[in-house]
N, C-alpha and C. Protein backbone atom coordinates (compact mmCIF):
# COMPACT_ATOMS: atom_id res chain seq x y z
N LYS A 1 8.57 29.35 19.34
CA LYS A 1 9.21 30.70 20.29
C LYS A 1 7.26 31.09 20.51
N ARG A 2 6.82 31.02 21.46
CA ARG A 2 4.88 31.34 22.46
C ARG A 2 5.07 32.91 21.69
N HIS A 3 3.91 33.34 21.07
CA HIS A 3 3.96 34.65 20.81
C HIS A 3 3.23 35.14 22.47
N THR A 4 3.21 36.38 22.58
CA THR A 4 3.41 36.99 24.02
C THR A 4 2.20 37.30 23.70
N GLY A 5 1.86 38.70 23.06
CA GLY A 5 0.52 39.72 22.04
C GLY A 5 1.56 41.14 22.69
N ARG A 6 2.58 41.51 22.59
CA ARG A 6 3.19 42.11 23.49
C ARG A 6 4.24 42.62 21.32
N GLN A 7 4.16 43.85 21.03
CA GLN A 7 4.66 44.58 19.64
C GLN A 7 6.56 44.56 19.92
N PRO A 8 7.28 43.90 19.45
CA PRO A 8 8.31 43.87 19.99
C PRO A 8 8.94 45.59 19.57
N ASP A 9 10.00 45.41 20.93
CA ASP A 9 10.31 47.71 20.30
C ASP A 9 12.22 46.92 19.71
N PHE A 10 11.14 47.94 19.06
CA PHE A 10 12.20 47.82 17.30
C PHE A 10 13.37 48.84 17.87
N ARG A 11 13.97 49.47 18.46
CA ARG A 11 14.67 50.00 19.43
C ARG A 11 16.35 49.59 20.40
N THR A 12 15.49 48.54 20.10
CA THR A 12 16.58 47.54 21.24
C THR A 12 17.19 46.43 20.41
N PRO A 13 18.52 46.26 20.51
CA PRO A 13 19.57 45.88 20.24
C PRO A 13 19.04 44.41 19.50
N MET A 14 17.95 43.77 20.50
CA MET A 14 17.94 42.85 20.35
C MET A 14 16.78 42.39 18.89
N SER A 15 16.98 43.55 18.85
CA SER A 15 15.22 42.40 17.44
C SER A 15 16.61 42.69 16.26
N THR A 16 15.68 41.58 15.68
CA THR A 16 16.55 41.48 14.43
C THR A 16 15.64 42.22 12.94
N LEU A 17 15.67 43.43 13.11
CA LEU A 17 15.15 44.31 12.20
C LEU A 17 16.77 44.71 11.84
N ASP A 18 16.54 44.62 10.58
CA ASP A 18 17.79 45.30 10.10
C ASP A 18 17.05 46.55 8.91
N ASP A 19 17.52 47.69 9.76
CA ASP A 19 16.76 49.00 8.04
C ASP A 19 17.54 48.86 7.44
N ASP A 20 18.91 48.46 6.94
CA ASP A 20 19.02 48.24 5.80
C ASP A 20 19.19 47.26 4.86
N GLU A 21 18.33 46.50 5.31
CA GLU A 21 18.46 45.58 4.56
C GLU A 21 17.41 45.56 4.44
N LEU A 22 15.81 46.36 5.03
CA LEU A 22 14.63 46.98 4.10
C LEU A 22 14.44 47.74 3.14
N ARG A 23 15.45 48.96 2.90
CA ARG A 23 15.54 49.93 2.24
C ARG A 23 16.41 49.40 1.40
N ALA A 24 17.07 48.07 1.37
CA ALA A 24 17.39 47.46 -0.27
C ALA A 24 16.44 46.93 -0.89
N LEU A 25 15.48 46.43 0.26
CA LEU A 25 13.98 45.82 -0.61
C LEU A 25 13.41 46.45 -1.20
N LEU A 26 13.41 47.85 -0.57
CA LEU A 26 12.43 49.11 -1.55
C LEU A 26 12.06 49.04 -3.22
N PRO A 27 13.17 49.16 -4.40
CA PRO A 27 13.52 49.17 -4.94
C PRO A 27 12.28 47.32 -5.55
N SER A 28 13.10 46.61 -5.40
CA SER A 28 11.67 45.41 -5.37
C SER A 28 10.81 45.57 -5.67
N LEU A 29 10.23 45.22 -3.94
CA LEU A 29 8.45 46.27 -3.57
C LEU A 29 8.15 47.13 -4.18
N ARG A 30 8.27 48.16 -4.78
CA ARG A 30 8.13 48.95 -5.40
C ARG A 30 7.91 48.45 -6.84
N ARG A 31 8.52 48.11 -8.05
CA ARG A 31 8.47 47.15 -8.84
C ARG A 31 7.33 46.45 -8.93
N PHE A 32 7.35 44.67 -8.15
CA PHE A 32 6.52 44.84 -8.18
C PHE A 32 5.17 45.26 -7.92
N ALA A 33 5.03 46.34 -6.97
CA ALA A 33 3.66 46.92 -6.87
C ALA A 33 3.08 47.83 -8.17
N LEU A 34 4.31 47.91 -8.77
CA LEU A 34 3.81 48.84 -10.04
C LEU A 34 3.35 48.12 -11.20
N SER A 35 3.92 47.25 -11.07
CA SER A 35 2.94 45.30 -11.79
C SER A 35 1.50 45.37 -11.36
N LEU A 36 1.41 45.34 -10.41
CA LEU A 36 0.20 44.42 -10.00
C LEU A 36 -0.02 45.58 -10.57
N THR A 37 0.29 47.73 -9.65
CA THR A 37 -0.77 48.23 -9.50
C THR A 37 -1.09 48.66 -10.58
N ARG A 38 -0.49 48.92 -11.85
CA ARG A 38 -0.45 49.61 -13.02
C ARG A 38 -1.04 51.42 -12.50
N ASP A 39 -0.27 51.86 -11.85
CA ASP A 39 -0.14 53.24 -10.80
C ASP A 39 1.47 54.17 -10.41
N ALA A 40 2.17 54.54 -10.56
CA ALA A 40 2.86 54.62 -10.15
C ALA A 40 2.56 55.79 -8.12
N SER A 41 1.71 56.35 -7.73
CA SER A 41 0.49 56.82 -6.22
C SER A 41 0.09 55.21 -5.77
N ASP A 42 0.29 54.55 -7.30
CA ASP A 42 -1.20 53.53 -5.95
C ASP A 42 -0.03 51.64 -5.55
N ALA A 43 1.02 52.21 -6.18
CA ALA A 43 2.63 51.63 -6.20
C ALA A 43 3.20 52.15 -5.16
N ASP A 44 2.84 53.09 -4.94
CA ASP A 44 3.78 53.89 -3.73
C ASP A 44 3.02 54.03 -2.29
N ASP A 45 1.44 53.99 -2.22
CA ASP A 45 0.78 53.38 -1.47
C ASP A 45 0.44 52.07 -0.88
N LEU A 46 0.43 51.35 -1.79
CA LEU A 46 0.51 49.55 -1.00
C LEU A 46 1.89 48.85 -0.68
N VAL A 47 3.34 49.30 -1.29
CA VAL A 47 4.12 49.56 -0.30
C VAL A 47 4.40 49.72 0.82
N GLN A 48 3.67 51.39 1.21
CA GLN A 48 4.11 51.90 2.62
C GLN A 48 2.51 51.01 3.23
N ALA A 49 2.16 49.74 3.07
CA ALA A 49 0.55 49.51 3.50
C ALA A 49 1.40 48.10 4.08
N CYS A 50 2.06 47.88 3.01
CA CYS A 50 2.76 46.00 3.05
C CYS A 50 3.83 47.10 4.27
N LEU A 51 4.79 48.13 3.96
CA LEU A 51 5.62 47.70 5.20
C LEU A 51 5.38 48.22 6.63
N GLU A 52 4.26 48.93 6.46
CA GLU A 52 3.45 49.25 8.12
C GLU A 52 3.01 47.97 8.58
N ARG A 53 2.41 47.03 7.69
CA ARG A 53 1.72 45.79 8.48
C ARG A 53 3.65 45.15 8.75
N ALA A 54 3.80 45.38 8.13
CA ALA A 54 5.50 43.94 8.65
C ALA A 54 5.67 44.39 9.65
N LEU A 55 6.75 45.45 9.69
CA LEU A 55 6.17 46.70 11.25
C LEU A 55 5.44 46.47 11.94
N SER A 56 4.20 46.45 11.77
CA SER A 56 3.43 46.08 13.08
C SER A 56 3.27 45.04 13.42
N ARG A 57 3.91 43.53 12.40
CA ARG A 57 3.60 42.06 12.38
C ARG A 57 4.86 41.39 12.55
N TRP A 58 6.32 41.84 12.69
CA TRP A 58 8.12 41.24 13.22
C TRP A 58 7.69 40.29 13.57
N SER A 59 6.86 40.54 14.96
CA SER A 59 7.73 39.24 16.10
C SER A 59 6.23 38.23 15.00
N THR A 60 5.80 38.68 14.21
CA THR A 60 4.78 36.33 13.81
C THR A 60 5.86 36.22 12.57
N ARG A 61 6.83 37.30 12.14
CA ARG A 61 7.32 36.77 10.66
C ARG A 61 8.40 35.02 11.88
N ARG A 62 8.50 34.33 10.99
CA ARG A 62 8.99 33.36 10.77
C ARG A 62 10.72 33.31 11.37
N ALA A 63 11.95 32.97 11.76
CA ALA A 63 12.73 33.76 11.72
C ALA A 63 14.04 33.01 10.54
N ASP A 64 13.26 30.92 10.28
CA ASP A 64 14.83 30.56 9.25
C ASP A 64 13.93 30.97 7.26
N ALA A 65 12.31 32.10 7.29
CA ALA A 65 11.90 32.17 6.64
C ALA A 65 12.45 33.86 5.47
N SER A 66 12.81 33.31 3.95
CA SER A 66 12.60 35.01 3.57
C SER A 66 12.70 35.91 3.66
N LEU A 67 12.94 37.01 4.32
CA LEU A 67 12.85 38.17 4.37
C LEU A 67 12.07 39.21 3.48
N LYS A 68 12.47 38.63 2.31
CA LYS A 68 12.19 39.25 0.93
C LYS A 68 10.89 38.51 0.22
N ALA A 69 10.68 36.93 0.75
CA ALA A 69 9.44 36.17 0.42
C ALA A 69 8.29 36.67 0.79
N TRP A 70 8.80 36.48 2.39
CA TRP A 70 7.68 37.49 3.74
C TRP A 70 6.41 38.33 3.23
N LEU A 71 7.79 39.20 2.85
CA LEU A 71 7.58 40.83 1.74
C LEU A 71 6.61 40.58 0.69
N PHE A 72 7.04 39.63 0.56
CA PHE A 72 6.44 40.76 -1.42
C PHE A 72 5.25 39.59 -0.83
N ALA A 73 4.94 38.37 0.44
CA ALA A 73 3.26 37.97 0.43
C ALA A 73 2.20 38.27 1.03
N ILE A 74 3.26 38.96 1.68
CA ILE A 74 2.39 40.74 2.27
C ILE A 74 1.57 41.73 1.42
N LEU A 75 2.48 41.95 0.65
CA LEU A 75 2.68 43.12 -0.62
C LEU A 75 1.90 42.32 -1.41
N HIS A 76 1.80 41.51 -2.05
CA HIS A 76 0.52 40.75 -2.89
C HIS A 76 -0.69 40.25 -1.87
N ARG A 77 -0.99 39.79 -0.73
CA ARG A 77 -2.26 39.91 -0.13
C ARG A 77 -2.97 40.84 0.13
N GLN A 78 -1.82 42.51 0.74
CA GLN A 78 -2.80 43.59 0.43
C GLN A 78 -2.89 44.58 -1.11
N PHE A 79 -2.40 43.99 -2.07
CA PHE A 79 -3.09 44.24 -3.09
C PHE A 79 -4.86 43.52 -3.58
N ILE A 80 -4.28 41.90 -3.10
CA ILE A 80 -5.54 41.20 -3.25
C ILE A 80 -6.24 41.72 -2.25
N ASP A 81 -6.19 41.87 -0.69
CA ASP A 81 -7.40 42.48 -0.24
C ASP A 81 -8.47 44.02 -0.67
N GLY A 82 -7.30 44.78 -1.16
CA GLY A 82 -7.35 46.55 -1.65
C GLY A 82 -8.15 46.05 -3.12
N ARG A 83 -7.82 45.09 -3.94
CA ARG A 83 -8.92 44.79 -5.14
C ARG A 83 -10.04 44.18 -4.46
N ARG A 84 -10.18 43.33 -3.76
CA ARG A 84 -11.61 42.43 -3.56
C ARG A 84 -12.61 43.62 -2.31
N ARG A 85 -12.01 44.82 -1.96
CA ARG A 85 -12.79 45.76 -1.49
C ARG A 85 -13.37 46.31 -2.13
N ALA A 86 -12.52 46.90 -2.89
CA ALA A 86 -13.05 47.81 -4.53
C ALA A 86 -13.43 46.71 -5.59
N ASN A 87 -14.01 45.56 -5.34
CA ASN A 87 -14.83 45.57 -6.27
C ASN A 87 -16.20 45.32 -5.16
N ARG A 88 -16.81 45.24 -4.21
CA ARG A 88 -17.28 45.48 -2.59
C ARG A 88 -18.12 46.81 -3.06
N PHE A 89 -17.50 47.87 -3.35
CA PHE A 89 -17.47 49.05 -3.63
C PHE A 89 -17.72 49.81 -5.32
N ARG A 90 -17.95 48.64 -6.03
CA ARG A 90 -17.49 49.24 -7.90
C ARG A 90 -18.27 50.57 -7.79
N ARG A 91 -19.50 50.40 -6.96
CA ARG A 91 -20.67 51.00 -8.06
C ARG A 91 -20.18 52.70 -7.90
N LEU A 92 -20.06 52.84 -6.30
CA LEU A 92 -19.58 54.02 -5.54
C LEU A 92 -17.95 53.82 -6.25
N LEU A 93 -17.29 53.98 -6.48
CA LEU A 93 -15.96 53.95 -7.33
C LEU A 93 -16.20 54.41 -8.11
N ALA A 94 -17.19 53.89 -9.30
CA ALA A 94 -16.97 54.09 -10.48
C ALA A 94 -17.67 55.86 -10.92
N VAL A 95 -18.35 56.72 -9.58
CA VAL A 95 -18.18 57.48 -9.90
C VAL A 95 -16.81 58.81 -10.50
N PHE A 96 -16.21 57.76 -8.90
CA PHE A 96 -15.13 58.72 -9.43
C PHE A 96 -13.86 57.79 -9.22
N ALA A 97 -14.08 57.18 -10.55
CA ALA A 97 -12.88 56.21 -10.89
C ALA A 97 -12.45 56.96 -12.75
N ASP A 98 -11.21 56.95 -12.75
CA ASP A 98 -11.11 58.06 -14.32
C ASP A 98 -11.18 56.71 -15.11
N GLU A 99 -11.37 56.81 -15.76
CA GLU A 99 -11.86 55.29 -16.72
C GLU A 99 -9.89 55.79 -17.67
N ARG A 100 -9.68 56.59 -18.33
CA ARG A 100 -8.60 57.13 -19.00
C ARG A 100 -7.51 55.96 -19.05
N GLU A 101 -6.80 55.27 -20.02
CA GLU A 101 -5.96 53.37 -19.40
C GLU A 101 -4.53 55.28 -19.95
N VAL A 102 -4.39 54.93 -19.21
CA VAL A 102 -2.29 55.55 -19.13
C VAL A 102 -1.07 54.82 -20.28
N ALA A 103 -0.76 56.31 -20.70
CA ALA A 103 0.28 54.84 -21.97
C ALA A 103 1.04 55.05 -21.50
N PRO A 104 1.22 53.96 -22.00
CA PRO A 104 2.51 53.14 -21.65
C PRO A 104 4.10 54.58 -21.46
N SER A 105 4.90 53.90 -20.72
CA SER A 105 5.59 55.58 -21.11
C SER A 105 6.58 54.80 -21.72
N ALA A 106 7.16 56.13 -22.58
CA ALA A 106 8.06 56.37 -23.92
C ALA A 106 9.98 55.38 -23.82
N GLU A 107 9.36 55.10 -24.65
CA GLU A 107 10.56 54.09 -24.57
C GLU A 107 11.80 54.47 -25.89
N ASP A 108 12.76 53.61 -26.31
CA ASP A 108 13.21 54.77 -27.29
C ASP A 108 13.10 53.35 -28.26
N THR A 109 12.55 52.57 -27.83
CA THR A 109 12.27 51.40 -29.60
C THR A 109 11.14 51.30 -29.56
N PHE A 110 10.40 50.36 -30.88
CA PHE A 110 9.07 50.22 -30.54
C PHE A 110 9.09 48.49 -30.16
N VAL A 111 10.68 48.12 -30.10
CA VAL A 111 10.64 46.44 -29.35
C VAL A 111 10.32 46.18 -28.16
N ALA A 112 10.19 47.34 -27.77
CA ALA A 112 10.53 47.93 -25.81
C ALA A 112 9.32 48.01 -25.89
N ARG A 113 8.68 49.66 -25.95
CA ARG A 113 7.12 49.60 -26.09
C ARG A 113 6.46 48.63 -26.42
N SER A 114 6.40 48.29 -27.31
CA SER A 114 5.33 46.43 -27.24
C SER A 114 5.38 45.24 -26.44
N SER A 115 7.09 45.09 -26.10
CA SER A 115 7.25 44.31 -24.40
C SER A 115 6.05 44.52 -23.30
N LEU A 116 6.42 46.12 -23.12
CA LEU A 116 5.88 46.51 -21.61
C LEU A 116 4.25 46.46 -22.36
N GLU A 117 4.21 46.45 -22.96
CA GLU A 117 2.29 46.67 -23.27
C GLU A 117 1.66 45.02 -23.52
N ALA A 118 2.94 44.24 -23.79
CA ALA A 118 1.76 42.57 -23.99
C ALA A 118 2.88 42.25 -22.64
N PHE A 119 3.57 42.89 -21.63
CA PHE A 119 4.01 42.72 -20.86
C PHE A 119 2.25 43.39 -19.69
N ALA A 120 1.55 43.78 -20.10
CA ALA A 120 0.91 44.42 -19.14
C ALA A 120 -0.99 43.66 -19.16
N ARG A 121 -0.05 43.70 -20.12
CA ARG A 121 -1.60 42.51 -20.89
C ARG A 121 -1.67 41.52 -20.65
N LEU A 122 -1.44 41.13 -19.73
CA LEU A 122 -1.16 39.22 -18.77
C LEU A 122 -2.16 39.83 -18.35
N GLY A 123 -2.26 38.74 -17.52
CA GLY A 123 -2.95 38.79 -16.87
C GLY A 123 -2.28 38.76 -14.68
N THR A 124 -2.49 39.36 -13.64
CA THR A 124 -2.59 39.99 -12.56
C THR A 124 -2.00 38.82 -12.20
N ASP A 125 -1.97 37.44 -11.79
CA ASP A 125 -1.60 35.85 -11.33
C ASP A 125 -1.07 36.31 -12.33
N GLN A 126 -0.21 36.34 -13.58
CA GLN A 126 0.98 35.97 -14.98
C GLN A 126 1.78 36.93 -14.61
N ARG A 127 1.41 38.16 -14.09
CA ARG A 127 2.57 39.32 -14.54
C ARG A 127 3.38 38.96 -13.18
N ALA A 128 3.07 38.65 -11.61
CA ALA A 128 2.92 38.57 -10.68
C ALA A 128 4.64 37.43 -10.83
N VAL A 129 3.40 36.15 -10.77
CA VAL A 129 4.59 35.10 -10.68
C VAL A 129 6.31 35.55 -11.95
N LEU A 130 5.43 35.74 -13.22
CA LEU A 130 6.71 36.30 -14.26
C LEU A 130 7.54 37.26 -13.21
N LEU A 131 7.02 38.73 -12.65
CA LEU A 131 8.01 39.51 -12.22
C LEU A 131 8.73 39.19 -11.38
N LEU A 132 8.10 38.88 -10.25
CA LEU A 132 8.42 37.70 -8.89
C LEU A 132 10.08 36.80 -9.42
N VAL A 133 10.18 35.72 -9.80
CA VAL A 133 10.81 34.78 -10.85
C VAL A 133 11.94 35.47 -11.55
N THR A 134 11.48 36.05 -12.32
CA THR A 134 12.27 36.23 -13.69
C THR A 134 13.16 38.14 -13.42
N VAL A 135 12.41 39.00 -12.63
CA VAL A 135 13.13 40.31 -12.16
C VAL A 135 13.80 40.04 -11.07
N GLU A 136 12.74 39.74 -9.93
CA GLU A 136 13.01 39.61 -9.17
C GLU A 136 14.15 38.71 -8.18
N GLY A 137 13.88 38.20 -9.41
CA GLY A 137 14.69 36.33 -9.02
C GLY A 137 14.45 35.35 -6.76
N LEU A 138 13.56 35.96 -7.35
CA LEU A 138 13.09 34.62 -6.26
C LEU A 138 12.76 33.58 -6.48
N ASP A 139 13.07 31.66 -6.69
CA ASP A 139 12.92 30.67 -6.56
C ASP A 139 11.62 29.91 -6.33
N TYR A 140 11.06 28.73 -7.07
CA TYR A 140 9.95 29.40 -6.69
C TYR A 140 9.71 28.52 -6.10
N ARG A 141 9.90 27.31 -4.88
CA ARG A 141 9.64 28.21 -2.92
C ARG A 141 9.60 29.42 -2.76
N GLU A 142 10.09 30.48 -3.20
CA GLU A 142 10.06 32.03 -2.35
C GLU A 142 8.92 32.21 -2.58
N THR A 143 8.30 32.56 -3.98
CA THR A 143 7.26 33.04 -5.01
C THR A 143 6.24 31.86 -4.61
N ALA A 144 6.34 30.94 -4.26
CA ALA A 144 5.20 29.66 -3.84
C ALA A 144 5.22 30.65 -2.13
N GLN A 145 5.64 30.82 -1.02
CA GLN A 145 5.54 31.76 -0.49
C GLN A 145 5.21 33.00 -1.09
N ALA A 146 5.41 34.00 -1.30
CA ALA A 146 5.48 35.07 -1.63
C ALA A 146 3.57 34.86 -2.06
N LEU A 147 3.03 34.08 -3.34
CA LEU A 147 1.87 34.34 -3.19
C LEU A 147 0.46 33.55 -2.61
N GLY A 148 1.25 32.44 -1.99
CA GLY A 148 0.30 31.75 -0.66
C GLY A 148 -0.49 30.45 -2.00
N VAL A 149 0.37 30.07 -2.24
CA VAL A 149 0.41 29.54 -3.70
C VAL A 149 0.77 28.14 -3.45
N PRO A 150 0.61 26.89 -4.06
CA PRO A 150 1.57 25.55 -3.98
C PRO A 150 2.83 25.37 -4.91
N VAL A 151 3.89 25.07 -5.14
CA VAL A 151 5.14 25.14 -5.58
C VAL A 151 5.12 24.50 -6.99
N GLY A 152 4.14 23.89 -7.26
CA GLY A 152 3.64 23.75 -8.31
C GLY A 152 2.59 24.53 -9.53
N THR A 153 1.55 25.51 -8.40
CA THR A 153 1.06 26.56 -9.31
C THR A 153 1.60 27.72 -10.38
N VAL A 154 2.47 27.60 -9.49
CA VAL A 154 3.68 29.06 -9.57
C VAL A 154 4.75 28.49 -10.67
N MET A 155 4.78 26.91 -10.77
CA MET A 155 5.74 27.16 -12.51
C MET A 155 5.06 26.22 -13.09
N SER A 156 3.41 26.33 -13.20
CA SER A 156 2.43 26.07 -13.55
C SER A 156 1.83 27.15 -14.29
N ARG A 157 1.87 28.26 -13.68
CA ARG A 157 1.42 29.24 -13.87
C ARG A 157 2.31 30.73 -14.33
N LEU A 158 3.96 30.35 -14.01
CA LEU A 158 5.01 30.23 -14.51
C LEU A 158 5.08 29.88 -16.71
N SER A 159 5.20 28.88 -16.02
CA SER A 159 5.34 28.21 -18.13
C SER A 159 4.24 28.84 -18.92
N ARG A 160 2.71 28.68 -17.72
CA ARG A 160 1.16 29.41 -18.76
C ARG A 160 2.05 31.45 -19.29
N ALA A 161 2.25 32.57 -18.29
CA ALA A 161 2.84 33.24 -18.39
C ALA A 161 4.09 33.36 -19.25
N ARG A 162 4.39 32.72 -19.35
CA ARG A 162 6.13 32.33 -20.23
C ARG A 162 4.89 32.33 -22.17
N ALA A 163 4.17 32.01 -22.17
CA ALA A 163 4.10 31.08 -24.14
C ALA A 163 2.65 32.25 -23.57
N ALA A 164 2.30 32.03 -22.83
CA ALA A 164 0.96 34.39 -23.28
C ALA A 164 1.46 35.09 -23.37
N TYR A 165 3.05 35.40 -22.37
CA TYR A 165 4.36 36.72 -23.05
C TYR A 165 4.26 36.67 -24.50
N ARG A 166 4.80 35.28 -25.05
CA ARG A 166 5.27 35.03 -25.97
C ARG A 166 5.13 35.11 -27.21
N ASN A 167 2.80 34.79 -26.64
CA ASN A 167 2.40 34.71 -28.04
C ASN A 167 2.02 36.37 -28.18
N LEU A 168 1.35 37.51 -26.77
CA LEU A 168 1.61 38.78 -27.95
C LEU A 168 1.81 39.67 -27.85
N ILE A 169 3.48 38.97 -28.11
CA ILE A 169 4.77 39.98 -28.72
C ILE A 169 5.00 38.93 -30.01
N GLY A 170 4.34 38.44 -30.38
CA GLY A 170 4.23 37.81 -31.36
C GLY A 170 5.78 36.35 -31.89
N ASP A 171 5.97 35.94 -30.94
CA ASP A 171 6.79 34.87 -31.56
C ASP A 171 6.17 33.53 -30.42
N ASN A 172 5.47 32.89 -31.94
CA ASN A 172 4.98 32.08 -31.46
C ASN A 172 5.81 30.21 -31.82
N THR A 173 7.04 30.15 -31.55
CA THR A 173 7.42 29.13 -31.88
C THR A 173 7.87 29.10 -30.26
N ASP A 174 7.02 27.17 -30.66
CA ASP A 174 6.98 27.13 -30.00
C ASP A 174 9.14 25.55 -29.49
N GLY A 175 9.53 26.35 -29.52
CA GLY A 175 11.03 26.20 -29.16
C GLY A 175 11.93 25.50 -30.12
N THR A 176 11.24 24.82 -31.19
CA THR A 176 11.80 24.28 -31.96
C THR A 176 12.95 24.99 -32.93
N VAL A 177 14.03 24.70 -33.43
CA VAL A 177 13.93 25.43 -34.76
C VAL A 177 14.74 25.38 -35.87
N LEU A 178 13.96 26.09 -36.76
CA LEU A 178 14.14 25.82 -38.17
C LEU A 178 15.87 26.04 -38.97
N ARG A 179 16.12 25.08 -39.34
CA ARG A 179 17.73 25.04 -39.85
C ARG A 179 17.50 24.87 -41.46
N SER A 180 17.92 25.76 -42.17
CA SER A 180 17.89 25.56 -44.01
C SER A 180 19.16 24.30 -43.56
N VAL A 181 18.49 23.55 -44.83
CA VAL A 181 19.95 22.91 -45.72
C VAL A 181 20.37 23.17 -46.92
N LYS A 182 21.23 22.75 -46.81
CA LYS A 182 21.85 23.36 -48.72
C LYS A 182 21.70 22.10 -49.13
């Protein structure tokens, strides 16, 4: 299909825009944004920017591509672009930045708190791939599409993320199980 340069009319029944499908994806998008930004209001802003970009470029979406993966890709690119802009203006923003760390949410058990803290200490790429595959349920191909990397990169990042997470929570087993012999 050739791009005509016209914006789609979302009011017409011809549009493939499905409001219910977009609404169903909002919690997943917000969760992913929150894992990237580590701040609820920044996550909300990121999701809004993602949806604005998706709706304004709806005509460029491939019909055979997963809507979920496409939206995650937009959200991830919006986050990366925002981080790059922030780095360019780091000196200016440092004047206004709040250097306090956000305390982890209160959990019922120490294990839950330490797990959240360990997840937060993972690198951005590791958090992103771990969240998309394990929490959001994207397959490797969809995750690769969302992050804009090859499938092999997703697999290696996921393996490294899982190993780093196990190390951070103190589970240093290498998969071997020790059995006691009587």
